[in-house]
């Protein structure tokens, strides 16, 4: 079901009418394509207070390929604004955040990016903790009010580890993150694995994507293949034709397999003799009913596919050493797992379970196996799953976010590809919502 409202507001008469009626004005998002590989304008590098990482940050920002200007008043229409607020440690210091951004925020280019850089709120210094936590409220509010397709994020870096943030800054300051806003990403200090080619960071690597026959999974497979990976596309045997078509198109291979099969991990290991560098748990189902009307089998099917099979295959593949060192595991949560949803006790439980799995396993997987574990939490994404939702709920899902539109499978895929990068070693244990800053669970 195409988003007709987005189409109408993309025309001059439609824009005029909807503005007069006070209706939402979704901006047309500028996503990555061969023609649109970077943001359309300069990057403004601002600092609040006395930062100790200014020069290191300048080096990383220069690597984005954008033209960098430093200081307020130095770029007339910035497509990206990066505010280094790592030094803000007191309530008074928050005045520097206002002083830096207030004069420039109106001039940010449509479809632009604002990234505030912070550090983890301290457990020992409650003044620093207050000031750094304040940045979260600030960023989430700015995301809601800024409009014009501009996104706003808070990126917390580990002390002295600016270089670990390169893959994340490249992602957040690019068209690849068009549907992500109001997020807080916290990096560890782990050094990035070397990247020889940022245009094909997964060259020579093998990825496996579950649920790859269609929807988000097919898009994830194709973006990972674009980034150079050999992709093994897994889906249930009933979808073998679609699966083979997707795999052939990407030069990958097809693995028809029900992920809930007892020997799923063994079959995956056999299909990847050189091991896996990227494992994407995307397969998922819904069997909606209110709890009072939900039979045990509908409950069990959803928990089995969405959570239990993810736990089982992850454990088995890590234990067998099938996930190579430097590997990346990406699981799929949902904003329903954060906010809850009417009729989805089973689904929301399974997706919240994914969040628990990621947070708990991530530090151990890094320490024991050199593997990161993260999750995407999609909001309303235009797929067959959401096309089946009744009209009014579908429209609400599309509009109730800061960008006033649904996301596309490629938005989830680009986020997965950022997690999957060798340079994203410092991105671990993160749940990143790809939801246009949905009001649900905000
Ligand atoms: N579409 C959205 O708005 C949205 C929002 C939040 C989360 N998600 C999650 O994103 C993921 C993909 O969603 P989608 O919209 O592309 O759904 P989809 O139904 O279009 O695709 C899911 C795929 O998973 C496969 N699959 C299901 N059970 C399987 C099993 N037992 N073994 C192997 N493959 C299996 C299906 O055959 C299908 O190809 C799911 O985990 C879903 O819960 C989607």
Coordinates of C-alpha atoms and ligand atoms in Angstrom, one line a residue:
X1 CA 0.0 0.0 0.0
X2 CA 1.8 3.1 -1.2
X3 CA 1.8 6.2 1.1
X4 CA -0.5 8.4 -1.0
X5 CA -0.4 11.2 1.6
X6 CA 3.4 11.5 1.2
X7 CA 2.9 11.7 -2.6
X8 CA 0.2 14.4 -2.3
X9 CA 2.3 16.5 0.1
X10 CA 5.1 16.2 -2.4
X11 CA 3.1 18.3 -4.9
X12 CA 2.6 22.1 -4.7
X13 CA -1.2 22.1 -4.5
X14 CA -1.1 19.2 -2.0
X15 CA 1.4 21.1 0.2
X16 CA -0.7 24.2 0.1
X17 CA -3.9 22.4 1.0
X18 CA -2.4 20.3 3.8
X19 CA -0.6 23.3 5.3
X20 CA -3.8 25.3 5.3
X21 CA -5.5 22.4 7.1
X22 CA -2.7 22.2 9.7
X23 CA -1.9 18.6 8.6
X24 CA 1.6 17.0 8.9
X25 CA 4.2 18.0 6.3
X26 CA 6.5 15.1 5.7
X27 CA 9.7 16.0 4.1
X28 CA 10.9 13.9 1.2
X29 CA 13.8 12.0 2.7
X30 CA 17.1 11.9 0.8
X31 CA 18.4 8.4 1.1
X32 CA 21.7 6.9 -0.1
X33 CA 21.9 6.1 -3.8
X34 CA 24.8 6.0 -6.2
X35 CA 23.9 9.6 -7.1
X36 CA 23.3 10.7 -3.5
X37 CA 26.2 9.3 -1.5
X38 CA 26.7 12.2 0.8
X39 CA 24.9 15.1 2.4
X40 CA 24.3 18.1 0.3
X41 CA 26.3 20.8 2.0
X42 CA 29.1 21.6 4.5
X43 CA 29.6 20.3 8.0
X44 CA 29.7 22.7 10.9
X45 CA 31.9 21.6 13.8
X46 CA 30.9 23.4 17.1
X47 CA 32.2 23.0 20.6
X48 CA 30.5 23.6 23.9
X49 CA 33.1 24.5 26.6
X50 CA 36.7 23.4 26.7
X51 CA 36.8 20.1 24.8
X52 CA 39.9 17.9 25.0
X53 CA 39.1 16.0 21.8
X54 CA 38.7 18.9 19.3
X55 CA 41.6 18.0 17.1
X56 CA 41.0 14.3 17.1
X57 CA 37.4 15.0 16.2
X58 CA 38.3 17.3 13.5
X59 CA 40.4 14.5 11.9
X60 CA 37.5 12.1 12.0
X61 CA 35.0 14.7 10.7
X62 CA 37.4 15.5 7.8
X63 CA 37.3 11.8 6.9
X64 CA 33.5 12.0 6.2
X65 CA 34.4 13.8 2.9
X66 CA 32.2 16.8 3.8
X67 CA 33.6 20.3 3.8
X68 CA 34.2 21.1 7.4
X69 CA 33.8 24.6 8.9
X70 CA 34.6 25.3 12.5
X71 CA 32.7 27.7 14.8
X72 CA 29.3 29.5 14.7
X73 CA 28.9 31.7 11.7
X74 CA 31.4 29.7 9.6
X75 CA 28.9 27.8 7.3
X76 CA 25.9 29.5 5.9
X77 CA 23.6 26.5 5.2
X78 CA 25.2 23.4 7.0
X79 CA 23.9 20.0 6.0
X80 CA 25.5 18.6 9.2
X81 CA 26.1 20.2 12.5
X82 CA 28.2 18.3 15.0
X83 CA 28.3 19.8 18.5
X84 CA 31.1 18.5 20.7
X85 CA 29.5 18.6 24.2
X86 CA 31.9 16.0 25.8
X87 CA 33.2 18.7 28.2
X88 CA 29.8 19.7 29.5
X89 CA 29.9 18.7 33.1
X90 CA 27.7 21.2 35.0
X91 CA 24.2 22.7 34.7
X92 CA 25.8 26.0 33.9
X93 CA 27.7 24.3 31.1
X94 CA 24.4 23.6 29.3
X95 CA 24.4 27.3 28.5
X96 CA 27.2 26.6 26.1
X97 CA 25.0 24.1 24.3
X98 CA 22.4 26.7 23.8
X99 CA 25.0 29.3 22.8
X100 CA 26.5 27.1 20.2
X101 CA 23.3 25.8 18.5
X102 CA 20.8 28.6 18.9
X103 CA 22.4 30.9 16.3
X104 CA 22.7 28.2 13.6
X105 CA 19.8 25.8 14.0
X106 CA 17.4 27.8 11.8
X107 CA 19.9 27.7 8.9
X108 CA 20.4 23.9 8.9
X109 CA 19.7 22.6 5.4
X110 CA 16.6 20.5 4.8
X111 CA 17.4 16.8 5.1
X112 CA 20.4 17.7 7.3
X113 CA 21.9 16.1 10.4
X114 CA 22.6 17.3 13.9
X115 CA 24.8 15.1 16.1
X116 CA 25.6 16.0 19.6
X117 CA 28.7 14.3 21.0
X118 CA 28.6 13.5 24.7
X119 CA 30.1 11.0 27.2
X120 CA 28.5 8.5 29.5
X121 CA 26.8 10.1 32.6
X122 CA 29.1 9.4 35.5
X123 CA 28.2 7.1 38.4
X124 CA 30.5 9.2 40.7
X125 CA 29.8 12.8 39.8
X126 CA 26.1 13.6 39.8
X127 CA 26.7 17.1 38.4
X128 CA 28.4 15.6 35.3
X129 CA 25.7 13.0 35.2
X130 CA 22.9 15.6 35.3
X131 CA 24.6 17.6 32.5
X132 CA 25.3 14.7 30.2
X133 CA 21.8 13.2 30.8
X134 CA 20.3 16.6 30.0
X135 CA 21.7 16.2 26.5
X136 CA 19.4 13.3 26.0
X137 CA 16.3 15.3 26.7
X138 CA 17.7 18.1 24.6
X139 CA 18.4 15.9 21.6
X140 CA 15.0 14.2 21.7
X141 CA 13.2 17.5 21.9
X142 CA 15.2 19.1 19.1
X143 CA 14.4 16.0 17.0
X144 CA 10.7 16.6 17.5
X145 CA 10.7 20.3 16.7
X146 CA 13.3 20.7 14.0
X147 CA 11.3 19.4 11.0
X148 CA 12.3 19.6 7.3
X149 CA 13.6 16.0 7.4
X150 CA 16.5 16.9 9.7
X151 CA 17.5 14.2 12.2
X152 CA 19.1 14.7 15.6
X153 CA 21.1 12.2 17.6
X154 CA 23.2 12.0 20.7
X155 CA 26.5 10.0 20.3
X156 CA 28.3 9.1 23.6
X157 CA 31.9 8.3 23.1
X158 CA 34.3 6.6 25.5
X159 CA 37.0 8.8 27.0
X160 CA 39.8 9.4 24.5
X161 CA 38.3 7.1 21.9
X162 CA 37.2 9.5 19.2
X163 CA 38.7 7.3 16.5
X164 CA 36.4 4.5 17.5
X165 CA 33.5 6.7 16.5
X166 CA 34.5 7.1 12.8
X167 CA 32.1 4.4 11.3
X168 CA 29.2 5.8 13.4
X169 CA 29.9 9.4 12.5
X170 CA 30.2 8.5 8.8
X171 CA 26.8 6.7 9.1
X172 CA 24.9 9.3 11.1
X173 CA 26.3 12.1 8.9
X174 CA 25.2 10.5 5.7
X175 CA 22.0 9.8 3.7
X176 CA 22.1 6.2 5.0
X177 CA 20.6 7.3 8.4
X178 CA 17.7 9.3 6.9
X179 CA 14.9 7.6 9.0
X180 CA 16.8 7.5 12.3
X181 CA 16.2 10.4 14.8
X182 CA 16.2 11.0 18.5
X183 CA 18.5 8.2 19.2
X184 CA 21.2 7.8 21.8
X185 CA 24.1 5.6 20.8
X186 CA 26.8 4.8 23.3
X187 CA 30.2 3.6 22.1
X188 CA 32.8 1.5 23.9
X189 CA 36.5 2.4 23.5
X190 CA 37.2 -0.7 21.4
X191 CA 39.6 0.1 18.5
X192 CA 38.0 -0.3 15.0
X193 CA 39.1 -3.2 12.9
X194 CA 41.0 -1.7 9.9
X195 CA 39.0 -0.8 6.8
X196 CA 40.7 -0.9 3.4
X197 CA 37.8 0.4 1.4
X198 CA 34.9 2.4 2.9
X199 CA 32.9 1.8 -0.3
X200 CA 33.1 -2.0 0.2
X201 CA 33.8 -2.5 3.9
X202 CA 32.5 -6.1 3.8
X203 CA 34.6 -7.3 0.9
X204 CA 35.7 -10.9 1.4
X205 CA 33.3 -11.4 4.3
X206 CA 30.4 -13.8 4.6
X207 CA 27.0 -12.7 6.0
X208 CA 23.9 -14.8 6.7
X209 CA 20.5 -13.1 6.8
X210 CA 17.4 -14.9 8.1
X211 CA 14.0 -14.1 6.6
X212 CA 15.8 -12.9 3.4
X213 CA 13.2 -13.9 0.8
X214 CA 11.3 -10.6 1.1
X215 CA 10.7 -7.4 3.0
X216 CA 13.3 -6.1 5.3
X217 CA 15.5 -9.2 5.1
X218 CA 15.7 -9.0 1.3
X219 CA 16.8 -5.4 1.6
X220 CA 19.4 -6.2 4.3
X221 CA 20.8 -9.0 2.1
X222 CA 21.1 -6.6 -0.8
X223 CA 22.7 -3.8 1.2
X224 CA 25.3 -6.2 2.7
X225 CA 26.0 -7.5 -0.8
X226 CA 26.4 -3.9 -2.0
X227 CA 29.0 -3.4 0.7
X228 CA 30.9 -6.4 -0.6
X229 CA 29.7 -9.4 1.4
X230 CA 28.9 -12.8 0.1
X231 CA 25.4 -13.2 1.5
X232 CA 23.7 -16.5 2.4
X233 CA 20.0 -15.9 2.2
X234 CA 17.9 -18.0 4.6
X235 CA 14.2 -18.4 4.6
X236 CA 11.6 -21.1 5.0
X237 CA 11.5 -23.9 2.3
X238 CA 8.0 -22.7 1.1
X239 CA 9.7 -19.5 -0.2
X240 CA 12.5 -21.3 -2.0
X241 CA 11.7 -19.6 -5.4
X242 CA 11.8 -16.0 -4.0
X243 CA 14.8 -16.9 -1.9
X244 CA 16.7 -18.3 -4.9
X245 CA 15.8 -15.2 -7.0
X246 CA 17.1 -12.8 -4.2
X247 CA 20.3 -14.8 -3.7
X248 CA 21.0 -15.0 -7.5
X249 CA 20.4 -11.3 -7.9
X250 CA 23.0 -10.6 -5.3
X251 CA 25.5 -13.3 -6.3
X252 CA 24.9 -14.9 -2.9
X253 CA 23.6 -18.3 -2.0
X254 CA 20.2 -19.6 -0.8
X255 CA 19.6 -21.7 2.3
X256 CA 16.0 -22.9 2.5
X257 CA 15.6 -23.7 6.2
X258 CA 13.1 -23.1 8.9
X259 CA 15.1 -21.3 11.6
X260 CA 13.2 -23.2 14.3
X261 CA 14.5 -26.6 13.1
X262 CA 16.5 -28.5 15.8
X263 CA 19.6 -28.7 13.6
X264 CA 19.3 -25.1 12.2
X265 CA 22.7 -24.1 13.6
X266 CA 24.4 -27.2 12.1
X267 CA 22.9 -26.5 8.7
X268 CA 24.0 -22.9 8.9
X269 CA 27.5 -23.9 9.8
X270 CA 27.6 -26.4 6.9
X271 CA 26.5 -23.6 4.5
X272 CA 29.3 -21.4 5.7
X273 CA 32.5 -23.5 5.7
X274 CA 34.7 -20.4 6.2
X275 CA 32.5 -19.2 9.1
X276 CA 30.3 -16.2 9.3
X277 CA 31.5 -12.6 9.7
X278 CA 27.9 -11.2 9.9
X279 CA 24.9 -12.9 11.3
X280 CA 21.6 -11.1 10.9
X281 CA 18.6 -12.5 12.8
X282 CA 15.8 -10.8 10.8
X283 CA 13.1 -13.6 10.4
X284 CA 10.0 -12.7 12.4
X285 CA 6.3 -13.4 12.6
X286 CA 3.2 -11.8 14.1
X287 CA 0.2 -13.8 15.4
X288 CA -1.8 -10.9 16.9
X289 CA -4.6 -11.4 19.4
X290 CA -5.4 -9.9 22.8
X291 CA -4.2 -12.1 25.6
X292 CA -7.7 -13.1 26.6
X293 CA -8.3 -14.5 23.1
X294 CA -4.8 -15.9 22.5
X295 CA -4.4 -19.7 22.3
X296 CA -1.2 -21.1 23.5
X297 CA 0.0 -22.1 20.0
X298 CA -0.1 -18.5 18.7
X299 CA 1.9 -17.4 21.8
X300 CA 4.4 -20.2 21.4
X301 CA 4.9 -19.8 17.6
X302 CA 5.9 -16.1 18.0
X303 CA 8.2 -16.7 20.9
X304 CA 9.8 -19.7 19.1
X305 CA 10.5 -17.8 15.8
X306 CA 11.3 -14.3 17.1
X307 CA 13.2 -15.1 20.3
X308 CA 14.0 -18.7 21.1
X309 CA 15.5 -19.6 17.7
X310 CA 17.6 -16.5 17.9
X311 CA 18.9 -17.5 21.4
X312 CA 19.5 -21.1 20.3
X313 CA 21.3 -20.5 17.0
X314 CA 23.4 -17.6 18.5
X315 CA 24.5 -19.8 21.3
X316 CA 25.3 -22.8 19.1
X317 CA 27.1 -20.7 16.4
X318 CA 29.2 -18.9 18.9
X319 CA 30.0 -22.1 20.8
X320 CA 31.0 -23.9 17.6
X321 CA 33.2 -21.0 16.5
X322 CA 31.1 -20.5 13.4
X323 CA 31.0 -16.7 14.0
X324 CA 34.5 -15.6 13.2
X325 CA 36.5 -13.2 15.4
X326 CA 35.6 -9.7 14.5
X327 CA 32.1 -11.0 13.7
X328 CA 28.9 -9.0 14.0
X329 CA 25.6 -10.3 15.2
X330 CA 22.6 -8.1 14.5
X331 CA 19.2 -9.0 15.9
X332 CA 15.8 -7.5 15.1
X333 CA 13.7 -6.0 17.9
X334 CA 10.8 -3.6 17.3
X335 CA 9.4 -0.5 18.9
X336 CA 6.5 -2.8 20.0
X337 CA 9.1 -4.4 22.3
X338 CA 9.8 -1.0 23.8
X339 CA 6.3 0.6 23.9
X340 CA 4.1 -2.5 23.9
X341 CA 1.2 -2.7 21.5
X342 CA -2.5 -3.7 21.7
X343 CA -3.0 -7.3 20.6
X344 CA 0.8 -8.0 20.6
X345 CA 1.6 -9.4 24.0
X346 CA 3.4 -12.3 22.4
X347 CA 5.2 -10.3 19.7
X348 CA 6.2 -7.5 22.1
X349 CA 7.4 -10.0 24.7
X350 CA 9.5 -11.7 22.0
X351 CA 11.0 -8.4 20.8
X352 CA 11.7 -7.1 24.3
X353 CA 13.4 -10.4 24.9
X354 CA 15.7 -9.6 22.0
X355 CA 16.7 -6.4 23.7
X356 CA 17.5 -8.3 26.9
X357 CA 19.6 -10.8 24.9
X358 CA 21.6 -8.1 23.2
X359 CA 22.3 -6.1 26.4
X360 CA 23.4 -9.1 28.3
X361 CA 25.4 -11.0 25.6
X362 CA 27.2 -8.0 24.0
X363 CA 30.0 -7.5 26.6
X364 CA 30.6 -11.2 27.0
X365 CA 30.6 -11.9 23.2
X366 CA 33.1 -9.1 22.8
X367 CA 35.4 -10.4 25.5
X368 CA 35.1 -14.2 24.7
X369 CA 34.7 -14.2 20.9
X370 CA 35.6 -10.7 19.6
X371 CA 32.1 -10.4 18.3
X372 CA 29.6 -7.5 18.7
X373 CA 25.9 -7.9 19.3
X374 CA 23.4 -5.1 18.5
X375 CA 19.8 -4.8 17.5
X376 CA 17.7 -2.7 15.2
X377 CA 14.3 -1.8 16.5
X378 CA 12.2 -0.8 13.5
X379 CA 9.1 1.4 13.9
X380 CA 6.6 1.5 11.0
X381 CA 8.4 0.2 7.9
X382 CA 6.5 -0.1 4.6
X383 CA 6.4 -3.9 4.1
X384 CA 3.8 -6.6 3.5
X385 CA 3.6 -6.9 7.3
X386 CA 2.4 -3.3 7.7
X387 CA 0.4 -3.2 4.4
X388 CA -1.9 -5.8 6.1
X389 CA -2.6 -3.4 9.1
X390 CA -6.1 -1.8 9.0
X391 CA -6.1 1.6 7.3
X392 CA -6.5 4.0 10.3
X393 CA -3.9 2.2 12.4
X394 CA -1.6 2.2 9.3
X395 CA -2.0 5.9 8.8
X396 CA -1.4 6.6 12.5
X397 CA 1.7 4.4 12.4
X398 CA 3.0 6.4 9.4
X399 CA 2.3 9.9 10.8
X400 CA 3.0 9.5 14.6
X401 CA 6.7 10.2 14.3
X402 CA 8.9 13.2 13.9
X403 CA 9.3 12.6 10.2
X404 CA 5.6 12.0 9.6
X405 CA 6.1 9.0 7.4
X406 CA 6.9 5.3 7.4
X407 CA 10.4 4.1 6.9
X408 CA 11.5 1.8 4.1
X409 CA 13.2 -1.6 4.4
X410 CA 16.4 0.0 3.2
X411 CA 16.5 2.2 6.3
X412 CA 16.7 -0.9 8.5
X413 CA 19.2 -2.4 6.1
X414 CA 21.6 0.6 6.2
X415 CA 21.5 0.5 10.0
X416 CA 22.4 -3.2 9.9
X417 CA 25.2 -2.5 7.5
X418 CA 26.6 0.1 9.9
X419 CA 26.6 -2.4 12.8
X420 CA 28.2 -5.0 10.4
X421 CA 31.2 -2.9 9.4
X422 CA 34.6 -4.0 10.6
X423 CA 35.1 -0.4 11.8
X424 CA 32.1 -0.6 14.1
X425 CA 33.9 -2.6 16.9
X426 CA 33.0 0.1 19.4
X427 CA 29.3 -0.3 18.6
X428 CA 28.2 -3.0 21.0
X429 CA 25.1 -3.7 23.0
X430 CA 23.1 -1.0 21.2
X431 CA 19.4 -1.0 20.4
X432 CA 18.9 1.6 17.7
X433 CA 15.4 2.5 16.7
X434 CA 14.8 3.0 13.0
X435 CA 11.4 4.7 13.5
X436 CA 11.7 8.3 12.5
X437 CA 11.5 9.1 16.2
X438 CA 8.1 7.4 16.7
X439 CA 6.0 8.8 19.6
X440 CA 5.5 5.2 20.7
X441 CA 7.8 4.3 23.5
X442 CA 9.6 7.6 23.1
Ligands
LIG1 N1 7.7 -4.2 8.9 C1 7.7 -3.5 10.1 O1 7.2 -2.4 10.2 C2 8.5 -4.1 11.3 C3 8.5 -3.3 12.4 C4 9.2 -3.8 13.5 C5 9.9 -5.0 13.4 N2 9.9 -5.7 12.3 C6 10.6 -6.9 12.3 O2 11.5 -6.9 11.1 C7 11.7 -8.3 10.7 C8 11.3 -8.4 9.2 O3 10.0 -8.0 9.0 P1 9.2 -7.8 7.6 O4 8.3 -6.7 7.7 O5 10.3 -7.8 6.5 O6 8.4 -9.2 7.6 P2 8.0 -10.1 6.4 O7 6.9 -11.0 6.9 O8 7.8 -9.4 5.1 O9 9.4 -11.0 6.3 C9 9.8 -11.9 7.3 C10 10.5 -13.1 6.6 O10 10.9 -14.0 7.7 C11 10.6 -15.3 7.2 N3 10.4 -16.2 8.3 C12 9.4 -16.3 9.1 N4 9.5 -17.4 9.9 C13 10.6 -18.0 9.6 C14 11.3 -19.2 10.0 N5 10.8 -19.9 11.0 N6 12.5 -19.5 9.5 C15 13.0 -18.8 8.5 N7 12.4 -17.7 8.0 C16 11.2 -17.3 8.5 C17 9.4 -15.1 6.4 O11 9.2 -16.2 5.5 C18 9.6 -13.8 5.6 O12 10.3 -14.0 4.4 C19 10.8 -9.2 11.6 O13 11.6 -9.7 12.6 C20 9.8 -8.2 12.1 O14 9.3 -8.6 13.4 C21 9.2 -5.3 11.2

